[in-house]
Amino acid sequence: MPPSPRTDTAARILDVAERLVQVQGFNAFSYADISAELGIRKASLHHHFATKAKLGKALITRYQDRFRDALAEIRRGASDAPTQLKTYARLYGNVLRKQRMCLCGVLAADFETLPRAMRDGVLSFFALNEEWLTNVLEEGRRAKTLRFEGSAAPIAAFLVSSLEGAMLLARSYGRVSRFESVAKKLIGDLAMVS
Amino acid sequence: MPPSPRTDTAARILDVAERLVQVQGFNAFSYADISAELGIRKASLHHHFATKAKLGKALITRYQDRFRDALAEIRRGASDAPTQLKTYARLYGNVLRKQRMCLCGVLAADFETLPRAMRDGVLSFFALNEEWLTNVLEEGRRAKTLRFEGSAAPIAAFLVSSLEGAMLLARSYGRVSRFESVAKKLIGDLAMVS
DNA sequence: GTCTATAGGCAGATAGAC
DNA sequence: GTCTATCTGCCTATAGAC
């Protein structure tokens, strides 16, 4: 299994499917929706992704790969921990500004209806986020740019779930500012300088 | 329109539908699922709730009515603000312990696919939660049992979205403790005595 | 208020020609 | 790799008997 879509057509299918899932959820979109938008017959879509489950898994894999790259990029920036957290939150905000939910956040709502491979992918995405945040938190505490009590891991879990929840409600309200407000508070409560 | 289901059958339909939506999402369950579970034909279900949209709206209305009652009950208990917040968080935890998501939390993920009446209902539920929390927060600050900066309303919005997000991820992980951890931190950060 | 029967459409998926 | 054609099954919803 290749790490990225083999062909350009596969990538375009993933682009459309990704947006449809982020906006409507996994159970509300269909091959017919993609077909209509790309001008490609449903049967051709099945040539690239034999089943909806495999398409879903490919979506998660690509999404996570891109996210991993973005997280590594933030680390390479070598800014202080509070700034890294702000940049991290902006990743979420950028998704929301496109009127979308986090792919894995929306799949978490569909979780019980997903095939196992997709469930594993969703959990893996959250784990990636929490591991990255745990490192940033610990580094920030050592550098005295962040302040918090106890282990970093539960704080990381707290941050991920709070940001996902903030996205969920902000999109329903149609107010990105609701998300920004939560993100600002989360980071402000951790930063030593503020 | 009556405030509660007219008949016992209607109530049983709502009971089953509510659980199905909370577990699977609005677009993943069908009249056939309810039919199979209650031993009532699909056509009979339509006699009680003509369309899926009307069934969905009835679900939200009943859920919100019950929640409103529970919130009023907490207020009648006349405990201090931190205790009221803990009891409030336990309402969410009780849902999660039944392996369910908050009805309106899961509908927020389906938001873009919902008919307007259901969207309005979902937003109304969140508004109810935020108004109640705003009152508790302001009262707690006056009584010096809670401490926070700025207006109470954005803190209330923060609490609701963080709890919803915590439910979402805790259910995916199958670990209620992840929710409890977040709830404890949220309230602990607000309480003066701790 | 529940039933049988069915309409009309869309779902995911496959066969096989080109 | 894309197409036409089709399958099978499920979906929401309705008609009308009992």
PDB file of C-alpha atoms in Angstrom, chain B residues 27-185:
ATOM      1  CA  ASN B  27     -28.123   9.522   9.148  1.00  0.00           C
ATOM      2  CA  ALA B  28     -27.090   6.011  10.147  1.00  0.00           C
ATOM      3  CA  PHE B  29     -30.318   4.792  11.723  1.00  0.00           C
ATOM      4  CA  SER B  30     -33.591   3.939  10.007  1.00  0.00           C
ATOM      5  CA  TYR B  31     -37.243   3.300  10.691  1.00  0.00           C
ATOM      6  CA  ALA B  32     -36.452  -0.339   9.981  1.00  0.00           C
ATOM      7  CA  ASP B  33     -34.111  -0.416  12.990  1.00  0.00           C
ATOM      8  CA  ILE B  34     -36.840   0.860  15.285  1.00  0.00           C
ATOM      9  CA  SER B  35     -39.365  -1.489  13.698  1.00  0.00           C
ATOM     10  CA  ALA B  36     -37.191  -4.535  14.312  1.00  0.00           C
ATOM     11  CA  GLU B  37     -36.537  -3.601  17.916  1.00  0.00           C
ATOM     12  CA  LEU B  38     -40.127  -2.779  18.899  1.00  0.00           C
ATOM     13  CA  GLY B  39     -41.869  -5.399  16.753  1.00  0.00           C
ATOM     14  CA  ILE B  40     -43.963  -2.720  15.097  1.00  0.00           C
ATOM     15  CA  ARG B  41     -44.189  -2.289  11.322  1.00  0.00           C
ATOM     16  CA  LYS B  42     -42.490   0.666   9.685  1.00  0.00           C
ATOM     17  CA  ALA B  43     -45.833   1.985   8.454  1.00  0.00           C
ATOM     18  CA  SER B  44     -47.059   2.154  12.048  1.00  0.00           C
ATOM     19  CA  LEU B  45     -44.056   4.219  13.019  1.00  0.00           C
ATOM     20  CA  HIS B  46     -45.018   6.733  10.362  1.00  0.00           C
ATOM     21  CA  HIS B  47     -48.433   7.018  11.993  1.00  0.00           C
ATOM     22  CA  HIS B  48     -46.731   8.401  15.122  1.00  0.00           C
ATOM     23  CA  PHE B  49     -44.001  10.389  13.396  1.00  0.00           C
ATOM     24  CA  ALA B  50     -44.895  11.106   9.792  1.00  0.00           C
ATOM     25  CA  THR B  51     -41.350  11.926   8.694  1.00  0.00           C
ATOM     26  CA  LYS B  52     -37.865  11.301   9.971  1.00  0.00           C
ATOM     27  CA  ALA B  53     -37.408  15.052  10.317  1.00  0.00           C
ATOM     28  CA  LYS B  54     -40.401  15.270  12.661  1.00  0.00           C
ATOM     29  CA  LEU B  55     -39.146  12.324  14.653  1.00  0.00           C
ATOM     30  CA  GLY B  56     -35.781  14.030  14.939  1.00  0.00           C
ATOM     31  CA  LYS B  57     -37.335  17.263  16.105  1.00  0.00           C
ATOM     32  CA  ALA B  58     -39.422  15.419  18.693  1.00  0.00           C
ATOM     33  CA  LEU B  59     -36.257  13.729  19.973  1.00  0.00           C
ATOM     34  CA  ILE B  60     -34.540  17.058  20.504  1.00  0.00           C
ATOM     35  CA  THR B  61     -37.563  18.642  22.157  1.00  0.00           C
ATOM     36  CA  ARG B  62     -37.961  15.812  24.635  1.00  0.00           C
ATOM     37  CA  TYR B  63     -34.232  15.675  25.326  1.00  0.00           C
ATOM     38  CA  GLN B  64     -34.092  19.401  25.974  1.00  0.00           C
ATOM     39  CA  ASP B  65     -37.184  19.304  28.196  1.00  0.00           C
ATOM     40  CA  ARG B  66     -35.632  16.600  30.324  1.00  0.00           C
ATOM     41  CA  PHE B  67     -32.359  18.440  30.486  1.00  0.00           C
ATOM     42  CA  ARG B  68     -34.108  21.642  31.508  1.00  0.00           C
ATOM     43  CA  ASP B  69     -35.814  19.772  34.342  1.00  0.00           C
ATOM     44  CA  ALA B  70     -32.530  18.268  35.468  1.00  0.00           C
ATOM     45  CA  LEU B  71     -30.865  21.677  35.469  1.00  0.00           C
ATOM     46  CA  ALA B  72     -33.696  23.193  37.490  1.00  0.00           C
ATOM     47  CA  GLU B  73     -33.367  20.321  39.928  1.00  0.00           C
ATOM     48  CA  ILE B  74     -29.687  21.083  40.421  1.00  0.00           C
ATOM     49  CA  ARG B  75     -30.541  24.701  41.153  1.00  0.00           C
ATOM     50  CA  ARG B  76     -33.213  23.671  43.667  1.00  0.00           C
ATOM     51  CA  GLY B  77     -30.593  21.620  45.506  1.00  0.00           C
ATOM     52  CA  ALA B  78     -29.162  24.953  46.682  1.00  0.00           C
ATOM     53  CA  SER B  79     -25.622  23.602  46.924  1.00  0.00           C
ATOM     54  CA  ASP B  80     -22.668  25.874  46.235  1.00  0.00           C
ATOM     55  CA  ALA B  81     -21.593  26.648  42.683  1.00  0.00           C
ATOM     56  CA  PRO B  82     -18.704  24.160  42.429  1.00  0.00           C
ATOM     57  CA  THR B  83     -20.990  21.357  43.572  1.00  0.00           C
ATOM     58  CA  GLN B  84     -23.624  22.399  41.050  1.00  0.00           C
ATOM     59  CA  LEU B  85     -20.986  22.274  38.320  1.00  0.00           C
ATOM     60  CA  LYS B  86     -19.926  18.817  39.425  1.00  0.00           C
ATOM     61  CA  THR B  87     -23.512  17.597  39.327  1.00  0.00           C
ATOM     62  CA  TYR B  88     -23.898  19.182  35.922  1.00  0.00           C
ATOM     63  CA  ALA B  89     -20.844  17.352  34.605  1.00  0.00           C
ATOM     64  CA  ARG B  90     -22.250  14.146  36.047  1.00  0.00           C
ATOM     65  CA  LEU B  91     -25.306  14.545  33.795  1.00  0.00           C
ATOM     66  CA  TYR B  92     -22.962  14.265  30.828  1.00  0.00           C
ATOM     67  CA  GLY B  93     -21.025  11.449  32.437  1.00  0.00           C
ATOM     68  CA  ASN B  94     -24.211   9.466  32.980  1.00  0.00           C
ATOM     69  CA  VAL B  95     -24.945   9.619  29.247  1.00  0.00           C
ATOM     70  CA  LEU B  96     -21.438   8.486  28.452  1.00  0.00           C
ATOM     71  CA  ARG B  97     -21.651   5.577  30.881  1.00  0.00           C
ATOM     72  CA  LYS B  98     -24.555   4.303  28.795  1.00  0.00           C
ATOM     73  CA  GLN B  99     -22.061   4.266  25.899  1.00  0.00           C
ATOM     74  CA  ARG B 100     -23.871   7.157  24.255  1.00  0.00           C
ATOM     75  CA  MET B 101     -22.960  10.595  23.024  1.00  0.00           C
ATOM     76  CA  CYS B 102     -24.949  13.651  23.985  1.00  0.00           C
ATOM     77  CA  LEU B 103     -27.901  13.691  21.550  1.00  0.00           C
ATOM     78  CA  CYS B 104     -27.220  17.270  20.488  1.00  0.00           C
ATOM     79  CA  GLY B 105     -23.476  16.748  20.397  1.00  0.00           C
ATOM     80  CA  VAL B 106     -23.842  13.990  17.844  1.00  0.00           C
ATOM     81  CA  LEU B 107     -26.416  16.025  15.924  1.00  0.00           C
ATOM     82  CA  ALA B 108     -23.910  18.878  15.811  1.00  0.00           C
ATOM     83  CA  ALA B 109     -21.663  16.564  13.805  1.00  0.00           C
ATOM     84  CA  ASP B 110     -24.587  15.883  11.437  1.00  0.00           C
ATOM     85  CA  PHE B 111     -25.556  19.554  11.515  1.00  0.00           C
ATOM     86  CA  GLU B 112     -25.143  20.403   7.838  1.00  0.00           C
ATOM     87  CA  THR B 113     -27.423  17.538   6.796  1.00  0.00           C
ATOM     88  CA  LEU B 114     -30.238  18.355   9.229  1.00  0.00           C
ATOM     89  CA  PRO B 115     -33.547  20.049   8.381  1.00  0.00           C
ATOM     90  CA  ARG B 116     -33.854  23.557   9.768  1.00  0.00           C
ATOM     91  CA  ALA B 117     -36.178  22.672  12.636  1.00  0.00           C
ATOM     92  CA  MET B 118     -33.615  20.219  13.959  1.00  0.00           C
ATOM     93  CA  ARG B 119     -30.755  22.681  13.568  1.00  0.00           C
ATOM     94  CA  ASP B 120     -32.699  25.240  15.551  1.00  0.00           C
ATOM     95  CA  GLY B 121     -33.355  22.644  18.230  1.00  0.00           C
ATOM     96  CA  VAL B 122     -29.690  21.742  18.545  1.00  0.00           C
ATOM     97  CA  LEU B 123     -28.625  25.366  18.907  1.00  0.00           C
ATOM     98  CA  SER B 124     -31.410  25.936  21.406  1.00  0.00           C
ATOM     99  CA  PHE B 125     -30.106  23.066  23.528  1.00  0.00           C
ATOM    100  CA  PHE B 126     -26.612  24.531  23.630  1.00  0.00           C
ATOM    101  CA  ALA B 127     -28.032  27.965  24.424  1.00  0.00           C
ATOM    102  CA  LEU B 128     -29.995  26.488  27.334  1.00  0.00           C
ATOM    103  CA  ASN B 129     -26.840  24.911  28.719  1.00  0.00           C
ATOM    104  CA  GLU B 130     -24.841  28.094  28.350  1.00  0.00           C
ATOM    105  CA  GLU B 131     -27.492  30.275  29.970  1.00  0.00           C
ATOM    106  CA  TRP B 132     -27.762  27.958  32.951  1.00  0.00           C
ATOM    107  CA  LEU B 133     -23.985  27.795  33.318  1.00  0.00           C
ATOM    108  CA  THR B 134     -23.684  31.563  33.021  1.00  0.00           C
ATOM    109  CA  ASN B 135     -26.023  31.977  35.970  1.00  0.00           C
ATOM    110  CA  VAL B 136     -24.166  29.441  38.082  1.00  0.00           C
ATOM    111  CA  LEU B 137     -20.829  31.036  37.229  1.00  0.00           C
ATOM    112  CA  GLU B 138     -21.963  34.546  38.120  1.00  0.00           C
ATOM    113  CA  GLU B 139     -23.531  33.372  41.335  1.00  0.00           C
ATOM    114  CA  GLY B 140     -20.386  31.448  42.254  1.00  0.00           C
ATOM    115  CA  ARG B 141     -18.185  34.443  41.659  1.00  0.00           C
ATOM    116  CA  ARG B 142     -20.404  36.648  43.830  1.00  0.00           C
ATOM    117  CA  ALA B 143     -20.279  34.003  46.589  1.00  0.00           C
ATOM    118  CA  LYS B 144     -16.512  33.710  46.145  1.00  0.00           C
ATOM    119  CA  THR B 145     -16.736  29.964  45.537  1.00  0.00           C
ATOM    120  CA  LEU B 146     -15.678  30.363  41.894  1.00  0.00           C
ATOM    121  CA  ARG B 147     -12.918  32.422  40.349  1.00  0.00           C
ATOM    122  CA  PHE B 148     -12.567  33.464  36.706  1.00  0.00           C
ATOM    123  CA  GLU B 149     -11.698  36.529  34.645  1.00  0.00           C
ATOM    124  CA  GLY B 150     -14.000  38.409  32.302  1.00  0.00           C
ATOM    125  CA  SER B 151     -17.622  37.695  31.499  1.00  0.00           C
ATOM    126  CA  ALA B 152     -19.285  34.459  32.530  1.00  0.00           C
ATOM    127  CA  ALA B 153     -20.852  33.786  29.117  1.00  0.00           C
ATOM    128  CA  PRO B 154     -17.664  32.886  27.229  1.00  0.00           C
ATOM    129  CA  ILE B 155     -16.621  30.648  30.125  1.00  0.00           C
ATOM    130  CA  ALA B 156     -19.985  28.919  29.880  1.00  0.00           C
ATOM    131  CA  ALA B 157     -19.494  28.430  26.135  1.00  0.00           C
ATOM    132  CA  PHE B 158     -16.035  27.067  26.842  1.00  0.00           C
ATOM    133  CA  LEU B 159     -17.390  24.576  29.362  1.00  0.00           C
ATOM    134  CA  VAL B 160     -20.126  23.251  27.078  1.00  0.00           C
ATOM    135  CA  SER B 161     -17.864  22.761  24.080  1.00  0.00           C
ATOM    136  CA  SER B 162     -15.103  21.201  26.157  1.00  0.00           C
ATOM    137  CA  LEU B 163     -17.486  18.748  27.786  1.00  0.00           C
ATOM    138  CA  GLU B 164     -19.009  17.824  24.427  1.00  0.00           C
ATOM    139  CA  GLY B 165     -15.554  17.278  22.962  1.00  0.00           C
ATOM    140  CA  ALA B 166     -14.498  15.244  25.963  1.00  0.00           C
ATOM    141  CA  MET B 167     -17.556  13.020  25.534  1.00  0.00           C
ATOM    142  CA  LEU B 168     -16.813  12.562  21.854  1.00  0.00           C
ATOM    143  CA  LEU B 169     -13.246  11.411  22.372  1.00  0.00           C
ATOM    144  CA  ALA B 170     -13.908   9.446  25.551  1.00  0.00           C
ATOM    145  CA  ARG B 171     -16.549   7.386  23.779  1.00  0.00           C
ATOM    146  CA  SER B 172     -14.248   6.672  20.840  1.00  0.00           C
ATOM    147  CA  TYR B 173     -11.523   5.557  23.220  1.00  0.00           C
ATOM    148  CA  GLY B 174     -14.088   3.607  25.218  1.00  0.00           C
ATOM    149  CA  ARG B 175     -12.712   5.229  28.348  1.00  0.00           C
ATOM    150  CA  VAL B 176     -15.135   7.178  30.505  1.00  0.00           C
ATOM    151  CA  SER B 177     -12.156   8.142  32.654  1.00  0.00           C
ATOM    152  CA  ARG B 178     -10.956  10.422  29.878  1.00  0.00           C
ATOM    153  CA  PHE B 179     -14.157  12.402  30.261  1.00  0.00           C
ATOM    154  CA  GLU B 180     -13.946  12.432  34.042  1.00  0.00           C
ATOM    155  CA  SER B 181     -10.402  13.746  33.859  1.00  0.00           C
ATOM    156  CA  VAL B 182     -11.442  16.668  31.681  1.00  0.00           C
ATOM    157  CA  ALA B 183     -14.498  17.460  33.805  1.00  0.00           C
ATOM    158  CA  LYS B 184     -12.396  17.443  36.965  1.00  0.00           C
ATOM    159  CA  LYS B 185      -9.846  19.804  35.477  1.00  0.00           C
TER     160      LYS B 185
END
